[in-house]
mmCIF file of C-alpha atoms in Angstrom:
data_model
loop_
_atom_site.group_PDB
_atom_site.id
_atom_site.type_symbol
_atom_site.label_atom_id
_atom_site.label_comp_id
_atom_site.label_asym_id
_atom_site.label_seq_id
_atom_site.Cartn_x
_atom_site.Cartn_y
_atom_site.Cartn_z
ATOM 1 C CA UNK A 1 9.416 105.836 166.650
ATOM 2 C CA UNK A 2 10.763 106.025 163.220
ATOM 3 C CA UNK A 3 7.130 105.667 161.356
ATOM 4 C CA UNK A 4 8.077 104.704 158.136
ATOM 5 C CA UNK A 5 10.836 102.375 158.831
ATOM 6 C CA UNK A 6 8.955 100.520 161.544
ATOM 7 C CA UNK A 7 5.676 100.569 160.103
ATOM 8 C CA UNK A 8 6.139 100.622 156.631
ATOM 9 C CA UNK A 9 5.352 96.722 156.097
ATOM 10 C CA UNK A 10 2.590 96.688 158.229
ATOM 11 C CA UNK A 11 0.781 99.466 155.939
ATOM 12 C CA UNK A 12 2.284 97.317 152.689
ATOM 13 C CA UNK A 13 0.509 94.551 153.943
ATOM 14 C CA UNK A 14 -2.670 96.156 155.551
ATOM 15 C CA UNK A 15 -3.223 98.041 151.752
ATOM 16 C CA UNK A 16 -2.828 94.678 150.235
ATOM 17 C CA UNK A 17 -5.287 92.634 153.015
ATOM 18 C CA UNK A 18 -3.764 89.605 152.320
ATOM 19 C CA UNK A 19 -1.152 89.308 155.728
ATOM 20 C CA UNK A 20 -0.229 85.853 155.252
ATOM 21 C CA UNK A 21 -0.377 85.328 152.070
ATOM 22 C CA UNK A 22 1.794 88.168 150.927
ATOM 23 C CA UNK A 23 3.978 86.853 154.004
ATOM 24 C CA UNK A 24 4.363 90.251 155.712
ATOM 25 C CA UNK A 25 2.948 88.833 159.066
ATOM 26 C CA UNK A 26 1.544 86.348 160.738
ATOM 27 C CA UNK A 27 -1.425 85.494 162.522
ATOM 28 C CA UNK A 28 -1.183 85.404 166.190
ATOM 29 C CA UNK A 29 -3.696 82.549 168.137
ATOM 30 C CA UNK A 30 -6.020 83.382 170.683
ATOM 31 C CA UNK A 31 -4.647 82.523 173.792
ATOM 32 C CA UNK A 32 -7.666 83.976 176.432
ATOM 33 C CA UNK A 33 -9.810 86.701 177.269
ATOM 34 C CA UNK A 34 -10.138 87.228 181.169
ATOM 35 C CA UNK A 35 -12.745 89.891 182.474
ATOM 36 C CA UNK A 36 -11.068 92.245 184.955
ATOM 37 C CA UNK A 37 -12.468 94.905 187.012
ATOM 38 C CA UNK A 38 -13.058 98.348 185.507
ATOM 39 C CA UNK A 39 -10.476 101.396 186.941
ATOM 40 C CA UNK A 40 -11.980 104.511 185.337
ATOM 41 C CA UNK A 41 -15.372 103.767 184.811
ATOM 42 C CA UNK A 42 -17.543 101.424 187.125
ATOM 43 C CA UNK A 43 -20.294 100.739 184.387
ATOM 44 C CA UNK A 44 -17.457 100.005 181.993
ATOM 45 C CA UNK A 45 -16.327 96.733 180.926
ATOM 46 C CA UNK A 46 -12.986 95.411 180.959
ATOM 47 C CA UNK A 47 -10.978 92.774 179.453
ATOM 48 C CA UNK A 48 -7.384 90.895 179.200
ATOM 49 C CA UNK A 49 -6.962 89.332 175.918
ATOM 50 C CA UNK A 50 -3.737 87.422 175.303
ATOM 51 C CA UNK A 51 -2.094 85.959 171.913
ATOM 52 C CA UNK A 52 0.551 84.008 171.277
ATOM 53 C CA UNK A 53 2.867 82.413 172.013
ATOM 54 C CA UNK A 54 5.739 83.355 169.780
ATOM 55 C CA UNK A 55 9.074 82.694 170.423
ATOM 56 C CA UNK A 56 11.792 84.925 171.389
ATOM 57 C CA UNK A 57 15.052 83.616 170.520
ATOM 58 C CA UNK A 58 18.358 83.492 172.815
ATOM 59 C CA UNK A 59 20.701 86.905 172.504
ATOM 60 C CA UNK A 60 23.299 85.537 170.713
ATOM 61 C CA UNK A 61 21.158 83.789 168.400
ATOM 62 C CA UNK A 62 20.884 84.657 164.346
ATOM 63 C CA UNK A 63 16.947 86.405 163.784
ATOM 64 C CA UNK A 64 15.631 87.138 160.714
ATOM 65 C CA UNK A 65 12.953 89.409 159.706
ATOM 66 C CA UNK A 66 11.612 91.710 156.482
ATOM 67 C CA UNK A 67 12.218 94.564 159.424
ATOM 68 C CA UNK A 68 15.482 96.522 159.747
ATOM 69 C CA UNK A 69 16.329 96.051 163.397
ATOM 70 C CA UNK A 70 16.220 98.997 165.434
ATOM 71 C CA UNK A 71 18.289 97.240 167.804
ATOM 72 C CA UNK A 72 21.532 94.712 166.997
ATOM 73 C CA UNK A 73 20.266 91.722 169.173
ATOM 74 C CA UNK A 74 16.270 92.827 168.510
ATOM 75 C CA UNK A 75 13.832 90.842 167.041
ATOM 76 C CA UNK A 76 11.069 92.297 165.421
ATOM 77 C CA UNK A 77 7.769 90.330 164.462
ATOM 78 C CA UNK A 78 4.456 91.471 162.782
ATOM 79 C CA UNK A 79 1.464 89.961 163.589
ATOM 80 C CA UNK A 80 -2.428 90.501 163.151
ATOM 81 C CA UNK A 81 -5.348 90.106 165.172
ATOM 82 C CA UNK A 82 -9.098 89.280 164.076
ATOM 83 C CA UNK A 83 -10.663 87.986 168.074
ATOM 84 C CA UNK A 84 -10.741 88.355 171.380
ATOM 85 C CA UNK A 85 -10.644 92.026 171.173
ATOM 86 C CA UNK A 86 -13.983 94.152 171.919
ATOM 87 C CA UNK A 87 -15.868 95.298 168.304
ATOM 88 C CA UNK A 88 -18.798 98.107 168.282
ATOM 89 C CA UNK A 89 -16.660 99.578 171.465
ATOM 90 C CA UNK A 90 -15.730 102.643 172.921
ATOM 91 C CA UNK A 91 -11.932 102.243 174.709
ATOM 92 C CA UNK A 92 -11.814 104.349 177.666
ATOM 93 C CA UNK A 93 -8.063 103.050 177.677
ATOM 94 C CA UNK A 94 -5.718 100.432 176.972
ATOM 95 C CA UNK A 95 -2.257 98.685 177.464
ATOM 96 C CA UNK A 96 -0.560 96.524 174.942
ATOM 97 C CA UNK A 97 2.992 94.252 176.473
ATOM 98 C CA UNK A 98 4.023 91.253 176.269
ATOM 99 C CA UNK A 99 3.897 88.585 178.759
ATOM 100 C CA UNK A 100 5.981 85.219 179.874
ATOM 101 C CA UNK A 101 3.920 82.389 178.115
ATOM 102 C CA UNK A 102 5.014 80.241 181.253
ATOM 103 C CA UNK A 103 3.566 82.464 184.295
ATOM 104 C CA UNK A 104 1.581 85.145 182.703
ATOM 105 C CA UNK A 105 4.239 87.797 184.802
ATOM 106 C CA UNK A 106 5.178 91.085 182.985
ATOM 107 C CA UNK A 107 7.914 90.352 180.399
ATOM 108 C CA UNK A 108 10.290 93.011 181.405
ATOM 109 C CA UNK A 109 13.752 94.895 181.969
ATOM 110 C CA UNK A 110 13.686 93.341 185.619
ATOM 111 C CA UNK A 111 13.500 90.104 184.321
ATOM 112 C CA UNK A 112 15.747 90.393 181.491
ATOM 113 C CA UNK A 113 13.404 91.361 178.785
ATOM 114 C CA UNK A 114 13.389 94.233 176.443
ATOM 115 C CA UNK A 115 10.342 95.733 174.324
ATOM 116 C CA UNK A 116 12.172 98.635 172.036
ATOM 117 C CA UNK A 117 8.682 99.165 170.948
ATOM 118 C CA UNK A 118 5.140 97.787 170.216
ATOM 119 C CA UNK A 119 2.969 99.922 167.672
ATOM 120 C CA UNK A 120 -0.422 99.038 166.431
ATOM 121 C CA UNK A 121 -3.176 99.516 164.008
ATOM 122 C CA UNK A 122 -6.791 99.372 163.582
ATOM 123 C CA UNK A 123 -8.568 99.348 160.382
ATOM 124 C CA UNK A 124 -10.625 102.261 160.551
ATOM 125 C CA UNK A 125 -10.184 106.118 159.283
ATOM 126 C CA UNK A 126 -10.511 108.977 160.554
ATOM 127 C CA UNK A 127 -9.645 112.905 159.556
ATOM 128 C CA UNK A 128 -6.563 114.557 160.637
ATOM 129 C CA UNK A 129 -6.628 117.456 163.246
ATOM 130 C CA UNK A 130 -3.172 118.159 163.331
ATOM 131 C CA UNK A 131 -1.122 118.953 160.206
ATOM 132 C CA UNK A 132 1.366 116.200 159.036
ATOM 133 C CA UNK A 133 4.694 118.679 158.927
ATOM 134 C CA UNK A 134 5.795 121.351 161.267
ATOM 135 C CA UNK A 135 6.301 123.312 158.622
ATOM 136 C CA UNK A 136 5.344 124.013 154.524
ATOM 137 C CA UNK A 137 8.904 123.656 153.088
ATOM 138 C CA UNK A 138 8.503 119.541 153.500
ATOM 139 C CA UNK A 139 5.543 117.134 152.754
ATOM 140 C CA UNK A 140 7.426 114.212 154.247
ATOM 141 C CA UNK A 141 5.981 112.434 156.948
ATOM 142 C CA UNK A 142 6.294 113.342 160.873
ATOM 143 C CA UNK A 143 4.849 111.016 162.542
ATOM 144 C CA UNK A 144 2.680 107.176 162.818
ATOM 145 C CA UNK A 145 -0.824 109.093 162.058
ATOM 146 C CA UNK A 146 0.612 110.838 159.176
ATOM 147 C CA UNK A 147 2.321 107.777 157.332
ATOM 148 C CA UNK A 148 -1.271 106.191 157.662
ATOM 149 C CA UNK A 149 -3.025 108.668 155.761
ATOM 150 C CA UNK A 150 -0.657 108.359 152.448
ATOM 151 C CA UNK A 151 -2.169 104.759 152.504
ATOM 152 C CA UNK A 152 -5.023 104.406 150.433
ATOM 153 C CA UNK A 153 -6.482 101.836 153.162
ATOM 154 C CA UNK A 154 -8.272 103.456 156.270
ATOM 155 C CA UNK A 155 -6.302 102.838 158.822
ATOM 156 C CA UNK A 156 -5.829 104.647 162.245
ATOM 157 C CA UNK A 157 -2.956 104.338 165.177
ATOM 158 C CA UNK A 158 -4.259 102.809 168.403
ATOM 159 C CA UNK A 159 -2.727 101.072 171.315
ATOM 160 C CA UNK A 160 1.500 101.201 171.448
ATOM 161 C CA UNK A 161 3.949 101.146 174.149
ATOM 162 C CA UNK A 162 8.078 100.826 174.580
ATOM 163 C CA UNK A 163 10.131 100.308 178.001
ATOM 164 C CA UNK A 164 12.014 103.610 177.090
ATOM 165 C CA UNK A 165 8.864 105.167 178.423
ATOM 166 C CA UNK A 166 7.510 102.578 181.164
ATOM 167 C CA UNK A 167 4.382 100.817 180.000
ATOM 168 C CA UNK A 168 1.193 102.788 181.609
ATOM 169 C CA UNK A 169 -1.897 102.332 179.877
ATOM 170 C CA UNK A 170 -2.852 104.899 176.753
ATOM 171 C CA UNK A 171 -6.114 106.852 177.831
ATOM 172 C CA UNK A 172 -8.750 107.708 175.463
ATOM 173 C CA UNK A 173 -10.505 110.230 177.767
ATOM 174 C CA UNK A 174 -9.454 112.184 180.671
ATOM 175 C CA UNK A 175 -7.353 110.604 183.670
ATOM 176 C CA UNK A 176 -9.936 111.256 186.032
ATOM 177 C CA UNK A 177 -12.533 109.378 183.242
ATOM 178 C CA UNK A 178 -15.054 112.395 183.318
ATOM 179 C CA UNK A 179 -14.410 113.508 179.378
ATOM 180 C CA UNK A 180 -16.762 111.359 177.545
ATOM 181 C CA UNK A 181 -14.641 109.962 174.879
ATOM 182 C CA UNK A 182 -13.510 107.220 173.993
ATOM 183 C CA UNK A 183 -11.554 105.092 170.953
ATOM 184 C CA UNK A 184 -14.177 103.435 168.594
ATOM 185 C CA UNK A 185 -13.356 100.106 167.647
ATOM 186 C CA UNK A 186 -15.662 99.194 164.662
ATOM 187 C CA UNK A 187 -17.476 95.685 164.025
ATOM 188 C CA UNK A 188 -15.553 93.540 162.145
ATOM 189 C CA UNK A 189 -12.433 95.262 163.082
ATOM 190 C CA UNK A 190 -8.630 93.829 162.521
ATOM 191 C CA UNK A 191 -5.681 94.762 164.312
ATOM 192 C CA UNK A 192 -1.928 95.195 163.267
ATOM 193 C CA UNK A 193 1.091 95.071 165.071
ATOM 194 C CA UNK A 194 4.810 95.974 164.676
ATOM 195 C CA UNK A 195 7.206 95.517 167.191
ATOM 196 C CA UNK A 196 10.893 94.616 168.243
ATOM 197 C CA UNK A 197 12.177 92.690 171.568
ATOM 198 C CA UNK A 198 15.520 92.121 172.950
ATOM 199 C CA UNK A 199 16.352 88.828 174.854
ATOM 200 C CA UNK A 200 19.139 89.736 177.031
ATOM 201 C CA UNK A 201 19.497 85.823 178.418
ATOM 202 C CA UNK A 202 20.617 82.702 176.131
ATOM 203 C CA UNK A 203 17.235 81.179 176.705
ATOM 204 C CA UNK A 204 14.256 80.802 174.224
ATOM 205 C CA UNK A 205 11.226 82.791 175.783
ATOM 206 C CA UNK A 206 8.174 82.108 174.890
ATOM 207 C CA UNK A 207 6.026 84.788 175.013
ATOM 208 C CA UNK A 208 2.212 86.181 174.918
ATOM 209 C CA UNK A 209 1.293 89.253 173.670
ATOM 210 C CA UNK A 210 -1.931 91.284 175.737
ATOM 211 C CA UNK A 211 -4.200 94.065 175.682
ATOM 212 C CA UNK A 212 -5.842 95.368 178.296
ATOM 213 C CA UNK A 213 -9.276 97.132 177.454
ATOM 214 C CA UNK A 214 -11.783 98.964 179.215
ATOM 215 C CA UNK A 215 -14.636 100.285 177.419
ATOM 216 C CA UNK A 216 -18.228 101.083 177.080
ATOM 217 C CA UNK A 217 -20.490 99.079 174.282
ATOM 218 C CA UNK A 218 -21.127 101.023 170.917
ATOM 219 C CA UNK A 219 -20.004 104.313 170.730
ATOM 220 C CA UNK A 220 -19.836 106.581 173.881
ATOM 221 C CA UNK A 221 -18.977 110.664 173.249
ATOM 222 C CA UNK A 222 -16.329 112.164 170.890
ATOM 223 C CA UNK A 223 -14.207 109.417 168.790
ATOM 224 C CA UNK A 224 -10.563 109.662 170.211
ATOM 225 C CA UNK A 225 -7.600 109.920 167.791
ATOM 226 C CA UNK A 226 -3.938 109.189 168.501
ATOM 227 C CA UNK A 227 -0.824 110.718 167.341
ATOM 228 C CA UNK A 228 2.830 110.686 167.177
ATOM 229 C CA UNK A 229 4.433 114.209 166.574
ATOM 230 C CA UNK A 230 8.369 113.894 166.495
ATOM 231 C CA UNK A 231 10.240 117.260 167.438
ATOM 232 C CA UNK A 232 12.680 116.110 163.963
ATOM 233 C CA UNK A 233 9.434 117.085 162.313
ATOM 234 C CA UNK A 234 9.295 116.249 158.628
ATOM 235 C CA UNK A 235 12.993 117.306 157.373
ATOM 236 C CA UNK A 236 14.531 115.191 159.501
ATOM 237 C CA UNK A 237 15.548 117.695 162.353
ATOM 238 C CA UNK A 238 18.563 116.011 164.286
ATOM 239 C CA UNK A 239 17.916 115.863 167.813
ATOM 240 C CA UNK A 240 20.895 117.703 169.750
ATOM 241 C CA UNK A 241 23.143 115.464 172.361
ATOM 242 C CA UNK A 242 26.245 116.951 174.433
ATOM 243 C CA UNK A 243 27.867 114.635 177.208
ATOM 244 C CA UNK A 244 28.509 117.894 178.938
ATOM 245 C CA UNK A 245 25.335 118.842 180.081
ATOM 246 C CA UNK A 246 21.612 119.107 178.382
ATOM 247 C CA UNK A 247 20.602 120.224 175.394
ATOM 248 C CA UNK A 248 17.084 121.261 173.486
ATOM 249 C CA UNK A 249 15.813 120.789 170.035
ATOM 250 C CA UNK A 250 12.464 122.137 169.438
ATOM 251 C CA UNK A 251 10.351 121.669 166.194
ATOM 252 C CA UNK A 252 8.764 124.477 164.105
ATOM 253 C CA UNK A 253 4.746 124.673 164.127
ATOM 254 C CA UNK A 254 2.137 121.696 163.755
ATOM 255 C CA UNK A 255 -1.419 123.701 162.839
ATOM 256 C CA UNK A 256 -4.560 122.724 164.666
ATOM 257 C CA UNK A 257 -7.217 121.666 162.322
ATOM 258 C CA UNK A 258 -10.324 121.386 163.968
ATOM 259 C CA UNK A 259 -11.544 122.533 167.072
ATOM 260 C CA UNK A 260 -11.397 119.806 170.376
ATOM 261 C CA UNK A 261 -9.365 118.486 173.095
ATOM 262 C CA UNK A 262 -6.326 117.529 173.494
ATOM 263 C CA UNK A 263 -7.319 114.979 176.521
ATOM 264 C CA UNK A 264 -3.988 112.988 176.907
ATOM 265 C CA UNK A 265 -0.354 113.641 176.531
ATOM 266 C CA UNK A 266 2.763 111.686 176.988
ATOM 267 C CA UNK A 267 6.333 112.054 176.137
ATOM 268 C CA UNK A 268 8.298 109.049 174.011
ATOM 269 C CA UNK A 269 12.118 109.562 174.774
ATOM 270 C CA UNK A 270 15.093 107.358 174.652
ATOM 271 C CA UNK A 271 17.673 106.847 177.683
ATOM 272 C CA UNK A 272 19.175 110.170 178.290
ATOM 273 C CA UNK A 273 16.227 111.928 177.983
ATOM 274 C CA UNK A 274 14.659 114.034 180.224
ATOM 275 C CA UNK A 275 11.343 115.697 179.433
ATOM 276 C CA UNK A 276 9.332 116.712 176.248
ATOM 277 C CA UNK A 277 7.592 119.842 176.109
ATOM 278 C CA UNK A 278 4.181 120.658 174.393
ATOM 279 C CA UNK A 279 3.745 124.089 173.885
ATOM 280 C CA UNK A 280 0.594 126.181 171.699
ATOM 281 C CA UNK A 281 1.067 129.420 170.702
ATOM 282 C CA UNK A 282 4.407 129.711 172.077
ATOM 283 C CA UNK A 283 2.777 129.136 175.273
ATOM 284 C CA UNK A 284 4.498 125.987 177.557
ATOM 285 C CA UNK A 285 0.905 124.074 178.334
ATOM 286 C CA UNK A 286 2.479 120.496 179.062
ATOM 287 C CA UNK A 287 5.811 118.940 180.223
ATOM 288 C CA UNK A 288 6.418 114.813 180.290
ATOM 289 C CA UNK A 289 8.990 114.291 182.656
ATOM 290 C CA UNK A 290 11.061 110.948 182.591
ATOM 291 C CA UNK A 291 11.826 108.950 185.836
ATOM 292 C CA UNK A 292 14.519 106.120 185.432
ATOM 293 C CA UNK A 293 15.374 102.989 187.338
ATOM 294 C CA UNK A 294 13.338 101.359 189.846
ATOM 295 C CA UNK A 295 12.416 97.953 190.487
ATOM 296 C CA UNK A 296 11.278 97.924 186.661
ATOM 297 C CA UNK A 297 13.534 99.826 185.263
ATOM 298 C CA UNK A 298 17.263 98.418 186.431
ATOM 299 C CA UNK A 299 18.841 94.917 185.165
ATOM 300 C CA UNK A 300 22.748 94.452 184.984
ATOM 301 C CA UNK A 301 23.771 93.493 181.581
ATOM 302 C CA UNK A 302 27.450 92.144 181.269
ATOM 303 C CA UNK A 303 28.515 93.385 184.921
ATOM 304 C CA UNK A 304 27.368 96.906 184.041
ATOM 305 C CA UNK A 305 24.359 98.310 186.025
ATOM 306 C CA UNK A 306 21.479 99.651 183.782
ATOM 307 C CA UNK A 307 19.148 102.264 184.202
ATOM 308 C CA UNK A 308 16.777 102.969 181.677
ATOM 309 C CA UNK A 309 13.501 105.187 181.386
ATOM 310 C CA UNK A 310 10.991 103.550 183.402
ATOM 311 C CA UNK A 311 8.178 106.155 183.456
ATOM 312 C CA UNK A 312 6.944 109.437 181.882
ATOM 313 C CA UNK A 313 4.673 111.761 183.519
ATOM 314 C CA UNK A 314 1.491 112.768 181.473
ATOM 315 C CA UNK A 315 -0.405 115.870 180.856
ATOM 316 C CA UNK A 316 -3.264 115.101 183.230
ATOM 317 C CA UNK A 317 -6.254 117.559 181.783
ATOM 318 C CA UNK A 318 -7.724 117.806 178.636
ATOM 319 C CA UNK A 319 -6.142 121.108 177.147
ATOM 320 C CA UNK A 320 -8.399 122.668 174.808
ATOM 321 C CA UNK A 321 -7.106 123.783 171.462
ATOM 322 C CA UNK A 322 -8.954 125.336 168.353
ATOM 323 C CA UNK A 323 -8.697 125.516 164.552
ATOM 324 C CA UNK A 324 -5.449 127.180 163.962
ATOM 325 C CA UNK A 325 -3.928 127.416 166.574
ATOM 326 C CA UNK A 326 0.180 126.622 166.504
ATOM 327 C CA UNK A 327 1.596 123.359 168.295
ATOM 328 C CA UNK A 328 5.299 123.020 168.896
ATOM 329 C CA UNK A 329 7.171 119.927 170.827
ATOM 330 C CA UNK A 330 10.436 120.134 171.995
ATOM 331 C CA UNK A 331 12.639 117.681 173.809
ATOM 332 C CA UNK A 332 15.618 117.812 176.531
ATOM 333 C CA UNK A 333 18.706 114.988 176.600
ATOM 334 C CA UNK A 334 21.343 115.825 179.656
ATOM 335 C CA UNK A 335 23.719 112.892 178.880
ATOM 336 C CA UNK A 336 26.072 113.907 181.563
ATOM 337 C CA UNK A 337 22.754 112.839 184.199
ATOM 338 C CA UNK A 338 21.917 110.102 181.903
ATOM 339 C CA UNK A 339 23.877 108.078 179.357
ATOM 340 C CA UNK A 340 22.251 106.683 176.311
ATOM 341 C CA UNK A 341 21.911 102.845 176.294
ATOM 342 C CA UNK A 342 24.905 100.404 174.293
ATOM 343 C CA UNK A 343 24.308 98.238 172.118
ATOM 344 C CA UNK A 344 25.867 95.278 169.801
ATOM 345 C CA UNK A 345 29.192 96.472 169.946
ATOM 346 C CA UNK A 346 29.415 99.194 172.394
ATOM 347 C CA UNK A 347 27.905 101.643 170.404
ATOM 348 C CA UNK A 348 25.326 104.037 171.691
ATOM 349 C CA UNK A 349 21.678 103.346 170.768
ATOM 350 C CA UNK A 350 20.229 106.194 169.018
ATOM 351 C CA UNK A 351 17.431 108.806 170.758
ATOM 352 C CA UNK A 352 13.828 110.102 169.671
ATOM 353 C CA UNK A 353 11.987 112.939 171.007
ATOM 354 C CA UNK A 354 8.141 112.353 170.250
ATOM 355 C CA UNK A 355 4.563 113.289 171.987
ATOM 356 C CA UNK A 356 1.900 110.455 172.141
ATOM 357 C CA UNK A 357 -1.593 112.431 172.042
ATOM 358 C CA UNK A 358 -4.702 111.703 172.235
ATOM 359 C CA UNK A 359 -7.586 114.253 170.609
ATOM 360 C CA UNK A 360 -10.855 114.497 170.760
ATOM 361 C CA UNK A 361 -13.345 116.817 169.357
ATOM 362 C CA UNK A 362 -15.654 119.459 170.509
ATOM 363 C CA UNK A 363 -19.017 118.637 170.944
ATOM 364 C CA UNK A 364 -19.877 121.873 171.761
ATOM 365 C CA UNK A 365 -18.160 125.154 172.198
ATOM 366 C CA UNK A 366 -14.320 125.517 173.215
ATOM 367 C CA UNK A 367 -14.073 127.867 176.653
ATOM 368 C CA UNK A 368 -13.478 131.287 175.866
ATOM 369 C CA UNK A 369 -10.166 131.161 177.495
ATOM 370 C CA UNK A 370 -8.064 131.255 174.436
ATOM 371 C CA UNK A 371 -4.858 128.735 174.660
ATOM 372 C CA UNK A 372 -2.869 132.306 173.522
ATOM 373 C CA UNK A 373 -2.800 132.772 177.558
ATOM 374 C CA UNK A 374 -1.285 130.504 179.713
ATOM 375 C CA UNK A 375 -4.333 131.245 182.056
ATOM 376 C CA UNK A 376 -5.766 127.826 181.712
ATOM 377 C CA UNK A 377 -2.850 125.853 183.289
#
């Protein structure tokens, strides 16, 4: 996502920790918590917690927000959270959406409903172990974790999600559970969130936002860290299209900082996209594949038949990396196979090309096997 156009009054109004005051969000209500049955880890817990409702106006209808819309019909909200969440946790993993208020069904394509993108924050800090450009010539900003750390307010990335991408849930240890990690959620915690949907009906929806938590009590292995790394790095890299065929754009070099794990990986692409690549050392160690349509991924919109991204493969295993080391991304459009998504007018919505990690580091020795051979795959 574009960080600092997205994000940029959530952090304005996180430094100044006065939300409603300042008017830069609003508070969502707590609508339930419902305890579920853990998936990765039996002695885990797990939790739904819902908020809301808010509103989503008709398609046609006039919205207005201190946002720039990413989308023509979009409408973007910020909100904060202070309950229902866990505190003193460790999140094995998590899924933010949005649901109908009326059913408590999936808000979705399928059903006429589209989430461009949902983006949170938690106020807590943590160091950096990736570099914030892919290269010295810029100090801009590259990505969500990056635009964070020019805020003189602790705050760190957690839970997001967008229906270019399917909605799976964002794990904070290994897919198989058997990395002990997990994302630390402090007490006394508060939680931020930015995000844009598009009502493709002329009815008012109203809507409940969720997150779905498992995790242990307190803290439980390595803290986890999340970040976004766009391939149009930190000079603003264009992202090469051709309705020929497919093209590549790769980024220049993001440099490990600290030894750990990278234990989750997961491309962000817009329709027309086909896979990002992750590799280290000029080594390939990780391709995200996209999968469109589907029962959750197809809706007709004005007689036209629409499918967009409704899933993105994910790394799998944690994929060790150590101080130093050299992390490129690198991502493939073929708009011949797949044609980017209108909008408003006609016009073709615009693409990204981003990696959604998670990290977490060593509590003891990296394997000797060196990510400079492909050995490990």
């Amino acid at each position: 996502m574009k960080a600092s156009i997205l994000l940029f009054p959530v952090l304005a109004s996180a430094a100044a920790v006065q939300y409603e005051r300042r008017q830069f969000a609003q508070k969502f209500p707590l609508a339930g918590v419902k305890k579920m049955e853990p998936r990765l880890n039996k002695e885990a817990e797990r939790i739904m917690v819902t908020w809301g409702p808010y509103d989503l106006l008709p398609r046609s209808a006039k919205k207005t927000s201190i946002m720039p819309s990413m989308d023509p019909n979009g409408q973007a909200f910020i909100a904060t959270f202070d309950d229902g969440f866990c505190e003193d946790c460790s999140v094995l993993q998590g899924q933010v959406g949005i649901q109908f208020a009326s059913n408590g069904t999936e808000a979705d394509v399928k059903h006429g409903v589209y989430t461009h993108h949902i983006d949170t924050i938690i106020n807590k800090g943590n160091k950096n172990w990736i570099s914030f450009c892919d290269s010295a010539k810029n100090n801009s900003i590259s990505g969500f974790g990056n635009l964070l750390d020019n805020i003189n307010v602790p705050m760190t990335p957690f839970l997001m999600m967008g229906d270019d991408n399917g909605n799976t849930p964002t794990q904070y240890t290994s897919s198989d559970g058997e990395f002990k990690s997990g994302f630390y959620v402090p007490k006394g915690a508060n939680i931020a969130a930015s995000s844009e949907v598009v009502n493709y009906s002329e009815d008012t929806i109203p809507l409940y936002l969720y997150m779905d938590l498992e995790y242990m009590p307190g803290k439980y292995g390595s803290d986890a860290k999340t970040m976004l790394l766009s391939v149009t790095g930190c000079g603003g890299r264009k992202i090469a299209l051709n309705h020929d065929g497919p093209t590549r754009t790769q980024s220049e070099a993001f440099k490990i900082l600290e030894d750990g794990y990278i234990i989750n990986g997961k491309g962000h692409l817009h329709d027309g996209g086909v896979s990002m690549e992750m590799l280290v050392n000029g080594k390939s160690v990780c391709e995200s594949k996209a999968t469109y349509g589907g029962d959750k991924g197809t809706l007709t919109v004005d007689g036209k038949k629409w499918e967009t991204i409704s899933a993105m493969t994910d790394c799998g295993k944690p994929i060790p990396v150590r101080k130093g080391d050299a992390l490129s991304v690198a991502a493939t459009y073929d708009l011949k196979l797949h044609p980017q998504r209108t909008q408003g007018h006609g016009e073709e919505a615009g693409v990204m090309g981003m990696w959604d990690l998670t990290f977490a580091e060593s509590m003891g020795p990296i394997p000797s096997k060196s990510l400079r051979s492909a050995e490990f795959l």
